[in-house]
Amino acid sequence: MTQRVLTGITTTGTPHLGNYVGAIRPAIAASRRPDTESFFFLADYHALIKCDDPARVERSRMALAATWLAAGLDPERVVFYRQSDIVEIPELTWLLTCVTAKGLMNRAHAYKAATDQNQAAGEDPDFGVSMGLYSYPILMAADILMFNATQVPVGRDQVQHIEMARDIAQRFNHLFGAGKELFVHPEAVVDSKLELLPGLDGRKMSKSYDNVIPLFEGGSRGLKDAIARIVTDSRLPGEPKDPESTALSTLFDAFADADEARDFRDELRGGLGWGDAKQRLFERIEAEIGPMRAHYDELMAQPERIEEIMQQGAARARAIAAPFLARLREAVGLRPFHLQRDAEKAPKQTKQALPQFKQYREADGRFYFKLSTQDGRVLLQSRGFEEGREAGQWIGRLKREGKTALAEAPVEAGEGVSAEEIGAALASLAEAS
Ligand code: TRP
């Protein structure tokens, strides 16, 4: 079955090696698989939640766009767009906001972390908390549900948001789906192996730890300088080193095949100096990203070229989003008036047409039930039961199991009613429930 993979990166920073190894590279590799449709986007509305520096948002979204493209994203294969170009997304956000329980948002990690911090500092719990931060998971749900993504690759900290998107989808389907699934249920995909890329100090590479190695920014010189700052112990060249005691080997693994990785570790144990090891790591990474950097620099020098690609991506995304949103608007009661009038004139096809079970008590004191059509024709007639409960249980089974229960149920067909008609009536009830 075709999978629809969707992921976004918030445009607040410059991409680093951790973003590349943990998100961008695997996403691009997955997008080349034949059974996969990929939707990758720049989460620039999300950037506004955390950042009120327009220059930074601007720089970051262009750098990220160029990074994805330079890293090999094929805009013909992948639907690649800026979130803020898809006007349907904020509109869907509102439809979802109206069915999202406030209590669900109270439990979101990002919001709770903010209130906990405020409380610890003796502040009002909501100090500095914007409505953007508070309802951020709904915007993210709209990103995902707009395109009915089945799989969402994210970091571990985002899993809760995917679960919330599922909850919200379920609630919307239940309220407005009329028995159909408007939204599919997305699943988070977390690759913990890729998440653990260490930074300069050995902790997870992250902007918040200030330990990142920039991907393209700063050129090959910048890469080399950053690698030179990776923390090692004070063992001298010739002394055996523990490959597990430094970020060097894990970083090397991320860019090498299994044989190369094993050789590197063996050489460290055999006394390879830290300086030489760093040079080897630099060369290995540069071999992969050097050519991409050249492409990146080229793109960054041609903003109109990137803009054109983003516009094309937006057009493809909106070709899917716009008709789907029209369906959703209709489902909640926001149809054009003339269509509304036409529907009111048309005979009601839905609920009214369904046959109905009725339970009743006869003069003999026993309990009965029958299944009749809307115009009163009896399809099924039960025998009498001592207990009303018994009749109720048979009705329940017939509704749930349809024909299977029919074989055992103490019922008779109504006059001139065929088995097919009864089967169809039960099936329509099961479908509507
Ligand atoms: N919130 C995500 C992050 O900070 C980015 C994001 C926004 C996203 N919308 C999304 C990721 C939809 C996956 C799907 O990492």
mmCIF file of C-alpha atoms in Angstrom, residues 1-166:
data_model
loop_
_atom_site.group_PDB
_atom_site.id
_atom_site.type_symbol
_atom_site.label_atom_id
_atom_site.label_comp_id
_atom_site.label_asym_id
_atom_site.label_seq_id
_atom_site.Cartn_x
_atom_site.Cartn_y
_atom_site.Cartn_z
ATOM 1 C CA MET A 1 0.000 0.000 0.000
ATOM 2 C CA THR A 2 1.219 3.495 -0.762
ATOM 3 C CA GLN A 3 2.342 5.387 2.266
ATOM 4 C CA ARG A 4 2.108 9.083 2.604
ATOM 5 C CA VAL A 5 5.036 10.411 4.595
ATOM 6 C CA LEU A 6 4.928 13.998 5.825
ATOM 7 C CA THR A 7 7.335 15.994 7.911
ATOM 8 C CA GLY A 8 8.202 19.602 8.598
ATOM 9 C CA ILE A 9 11.114 21.492 10.082
ATOM 10 C CA THR A 10 10.537 24.700 12.024
ATOM 11 C CA THR A 11 12.357 27.595 10.414
ATOM 12 C CA THR A 12 14.106 29.234 13.319
ATOM 13 C CA GLY A 13 17.730 28.190 12.968
ATOM 14 C CA THR A 14 20.476 27.262 10.533
ATOM 15 C CA PRO A 15 20.598 23.569 9.719
ATOM 16 C CA HIS A 16 23.283 21.542 11.471
ATOM 17 C CA LEU A 17 24.713 18.060 11.028
ATOM 18 C CA GLY A 18 22.163 16.669 13.491
ATOM 19 C CA ASN A 19 19.248 17.904 11.326
ATOM 20 C CA TYR A 20 20.902 16.438 8.279
ATOM 21 C CA VAL A 21 21.664 12.984 9.692
ATOM 22 C CA GLY A 22 18.523 12.730 11.839
ATOM 23 C CA ALA A 23 15.858 14.192 9.569
ATOM 24 C CA ILE A 24 16.844 15.450 6.131
ATOM 25 C CA ARG A 25 18.999 12.618 4.825
ATOM 26 C CA PRO A 26 16.672 9.754 5.894
ATOM 27 C CA ALA A 27 13.606 11.642 4.642
ATOM 28 C CA ILE A 28 15.159 12.124 1.217
ATOM 29 C CA ALA A 29 16.250 8.479 1.082
ATOM 30 C CA ALA A 30 12.696 7.397 1.956
ATOM 31 C CA SER A 31 11.238 9.703 -0.692
ATOM 32 C CA ARG A 32 13.012 7.669 -3.377
ATOM 33 C CA ARG A 33 11.112 4.498 -2.484
ATOM 34 C CA PRO A 34 8.499 3.606 -5.076
ATOM 35 C CA ASP A 35 5.624 2.961 -2.652
ATOM 36 C CA THR A 36 5.987 6.307 -0.901
ATOM 37 C CA GLU A 37 4.511 9.751 -1.468
ATOM 38 C CA SER A 38 6.425 12.414 0.401
ATOM 39 C CA PHE A 39 5.321 15.795 1.677
ATOM 40 C CA PHE A 40 8.136 17.870 3.166
ATOM 41 C CA PHE A 41 7.601 21.430 4.249
ATOM 42 C CA LEU A 42 9.087 24.424 5.990
ATOM 43 C CA ALA A 43 7.091 24.993 9.158
ATOM 44 C CA ASP A 44 7.309 28.770 9.022
ATOM 45 C CA TYR A 45 4.020 29.421 10.844
ATOM 46 C CA HIS A 46 5.489 27.345 13.654
ATOM 47 C CA ALA A 47 8.559 29.578 13.641
ATOM 48 C CA LEU A 48 6.395 32.550 14.647
ATOM 49 C CA ILE A 49 5.497 30.806 17.884
ATOM 50 C CA LYS A 50 9.038 30.821 19.174
ATOM 51 C CA CYS A 51 10.594 33.720 17.362
ATOM 52 C CA ASP A 52 9.678 37.387 16.943
ATOM 53 C CA ASP A 53 12.769 38.221 14.933
ATOM 54 C CA PRO A 54 11.644 38.560 11.283
ATOM 55 C CA ALA A 55 15.208 38.639 9.945
ATOM 56 C CA ARG A 56 15.974 35.330 11.588
ATOM 57 C CA VAL A 57 12.805 33.661 10.298
ATOM 58 C CA GLU A 58 13.545 34.934 6.809
ATOM 59 C CA ARG A 59 17.105 33.730 6.786
ATOM 60 C CA SER A 60 16.218 30.373 8.240
ATOM 61 C CA ARG A 61 13.427 29.505 5.827
ATOM 62 C CA MET A 62 15.543 30.262 2.776
ATOM 63 C CA ALA A 63 18.543 28.397 4.199
ATOM 64 C CA LEU A 64 16.333 25.406 4.975
ATOM 65 C CA ALA A 65 14.767 25.430 1.530
ATOM 66 C CA ALA A 66 18.209 25.486 -0.092
ATOM 67 C CA THR A 67 19.435 22.790 2.295
ATOM 68 C CA TRP A 68 16.678 20.318 1.416
ATOM 69 C CA LEU A 69 17.266 20.894 -2.280
ATOM 70 C CA ALA A 70 21.050 20.728 -2.039
ATOM 71 C CA ALA A 71 20.800 17.529 -0.011
ATOM 72 C CA GLY A 72 19.087 15.869 -2.956
ATOM 73 C CA LEU A 73 15.367 16.457 -2.528
ATOM 74 C CA ASP A 74 13.736 16.067 -5.940
ATOM 75 C CA PRO A 75 10.892 18.597 -6.136
ATOM 76 C CA GLU A 76 9.289 16.544 -8.905
ATOM 77 C CA ARG A 77 9.014 13.527 -6.622
ATOM 78 C CA VAL A 78 8.359 15.245 -3.343
ATOM 79 C CA VAL A 79 5.624 17.776 -2.655
ATOM 80 C CA PHE A 80 7.876 20.423 -1.134
ATOM 81 C CA TYR A 81 6.331 23.645 0.160
ATOM 82 C CA ARG A 82 6.217 26.398 2.749
ATOM 83 C CA GLN A 83 3.470 25.951 5.310
ATOM 84 C CA SER A 84 2.574 29.641 5.057
ATOM 85 C CA ASP A 85 1.814 29.300 1.321
ATOM 86 C CA ILE A 86 -1.000 26.871 2.027
ATOM 87 C CA VAL A 87 -3.883 29.110 3.113
ATOM 88 C CA GLU A 88 -5.985 26.018 3.699
ATOM 89 C CA ILE A 89 -3.826 25.094 6.694
ATOM 90 C CA PRO A 90 -4.825 27.982 8.993
ATOM 91 C CA GLU A 91 -8.415 27.475 7.903
ATOM 92 C CA LEU A 92 -8.299 23.810 8.811
ATOM 93 C CA THR A 93 -6.615 24.785 12.069
ATOM 94 C CA TRP A 94 -9.762 26.674 13.018
ATOM 95 C CA LEU A 95 -12.089 23.795 12.160
ATOM 96 C CA LEU A 96 -9.922 21.552 14.328
ATOM 97 C CA THR A 97 -9.640 24.125 17.108
ATOM 98 C CA CYS A 98 -13.416 24.013 17.465
ATOM 99 C CA VAL A 99 -13.420 20.283 18.216
ATOM 100 C CA THR A 100 -10.275 20.158 20.360
ATOM 101 C CA ALA A 101 -10.769 19.888 24.089
ATOM 102 C CA LYS A 102 -8.993 22.615 26.021
ATOM 103 C CA GLY A 103 -7.982 19.938 28.497
ATOM 104 C CA LEU A 104 -6.056 18.143 25.764
ATOM 105 C CA MET A 105 -3.981 21.268 25.117
ATOM 106 C CA ASN A 106 -3.377 21.718 28.850
ATOM 107 C CA ARG A 107 -1.456 18.447 28.729
ATOM 108 C CA ALA A 108 0.856 19.372 25.828
ATOM 109 C CA HIS A 109 4.529 19.093 26.833
ATOM 110 C CA ALA A 110 5.618 22.456 25.435
ATOM 111 C CA TYR A 111 2.890 24.295 27.320
ATOM 112 C CA LYS A 112 3.428 22.321 30.509
ATOM 113 C CA ALA A 113 7.164 22.973 30.435
ATOM 114 C CA ALA A 114 6.469 26.713 30.192
ATOM 115 C CA THR A 115 3.986 26.737 33.074
ATOM 116 C CA ASP A 116 6.234 24.529 35.231
ATOM 117 C CA GLN A 117 9.112 26.902 34.682
ATOM 118 C CA ASN A 118 6.949 29.886 35.574
ATOM 119 C CA GLN A 119 5.719 28.217 38.695
ATOM 120 C CA ALA A 120 9.250 27.349 39.788
ATOM 121 C CA ALA A 121 10.181 31.012 39.298
ATOM 122 C CA GLY A 122 7.201 32.157 41.356
ATOM 123 C CA GLU A 123 5.486 33.712 38.326
ATOM 124 C CA ASP A 124 1.936 33.393 37.117
ATOM 125 C CA PRO A 125 1.815 29.969 35.401
ATOM 126 C CA ASP A 126 0.794 31.494 32.059
ATOM 127 C CA PHE A 127 3.378 34.252 32.130
ATOM 128 C CA GLY A 128 4.774 34.763 28.621
ATOM 129 C CA VAL A 129 2.629 31.965 27.145
ATOM 130 C CA SER A 130 1.010 32.999 23.845
ATOM 131 C CA MET A 131 -2.070 31.376 22.390
ATOM 132 C CA GLY A 132 0.252 30.249 19.584
ATOM 133 C CA LEU A 133 2.324 28.199 21.995
ATOM 134 C CA TYR A 134 -0.790 26.934 23.745
ATOM 135 C CA SER A 135 -2.566 25.683 20.641
ATOM 136 C CA TYR A 136 0.554 24.738 18.704
ATOM 137 C CA PRO A 137 -0.431 21.037 18.576
ATOM 138 C CA ILE A 138 -3.613 21.984 16.668
ATOM 139 C CA LEU A 139 -1.630 23.763 13.966
ATOM 140 C CA MET A 140 0.584 20.707 13.744
ATOM 141 C CA ALA A 141 -2.480 18.455 13.527
ATOM 142 C CA ALA A 142 -3.717 20.586 10.625
ATOM 143 C CA ASP A 143 -0.323 20.192 8.866
ATOM 144 C CA ILE A 144 -0.673 16.445 9.077
ATOM 145 C CA LEU A 145 -4.418 15.965 8.542
ATOM 146 C CA MET A 146 -4.607 18.407 5.626
ATOM 147 C CA PHE A 147 -2.782 15.810 3.525
ATOM 148 C CA ASN A 148 -3.982 12.704 5.312
ATOM 149 C CA ALA A 149 -0.426 11.608 6.043
ATOM 150 C CA THR A 150 -0.080 8.041 7.251
ATOM 151 C CA GLN A 151 3.455 8.393 8.569
ATOM 152 C CA VAL A 152 5.140 11.279 10.273
ATOM 153 C CA PRO A 153 8.882 10.991 10.958
ATOM 154 C CA VAL A 154 9.709 13.129 13.991
ATOM 155 C CA GLY A 155 11.974 13.390 16.992
ATOM 156 C CA ARG A 156 10.879 11.732 20.216
ATOM 157 C CA ASP A 157 9.749 15.057 21.721
ATOM 158 C CA GLN A 158 7.113 15.341 18.979
ATOM 159 C CA VAL A 159 5.391 11.979 19.462
ATOM 160 C CA GLN A 160 2.802 13.432 21.814
ATOM 161 C CA HIS A 161 1.758 15.889 19.113
ATOM 162 C CA ILE A 162 1.098 13.087 16.633
ATOM 163 C CA GLU A 163 -1.024 11.330 19.243
ATOM 164 C CA MET A 164 -2.965 14.537 19.722
ATOM 165 C CA ALA A 165 -3.446 14.847 15.957
ATOM 166 C CA ARG A 166 -4.934 11.356 16.044
#
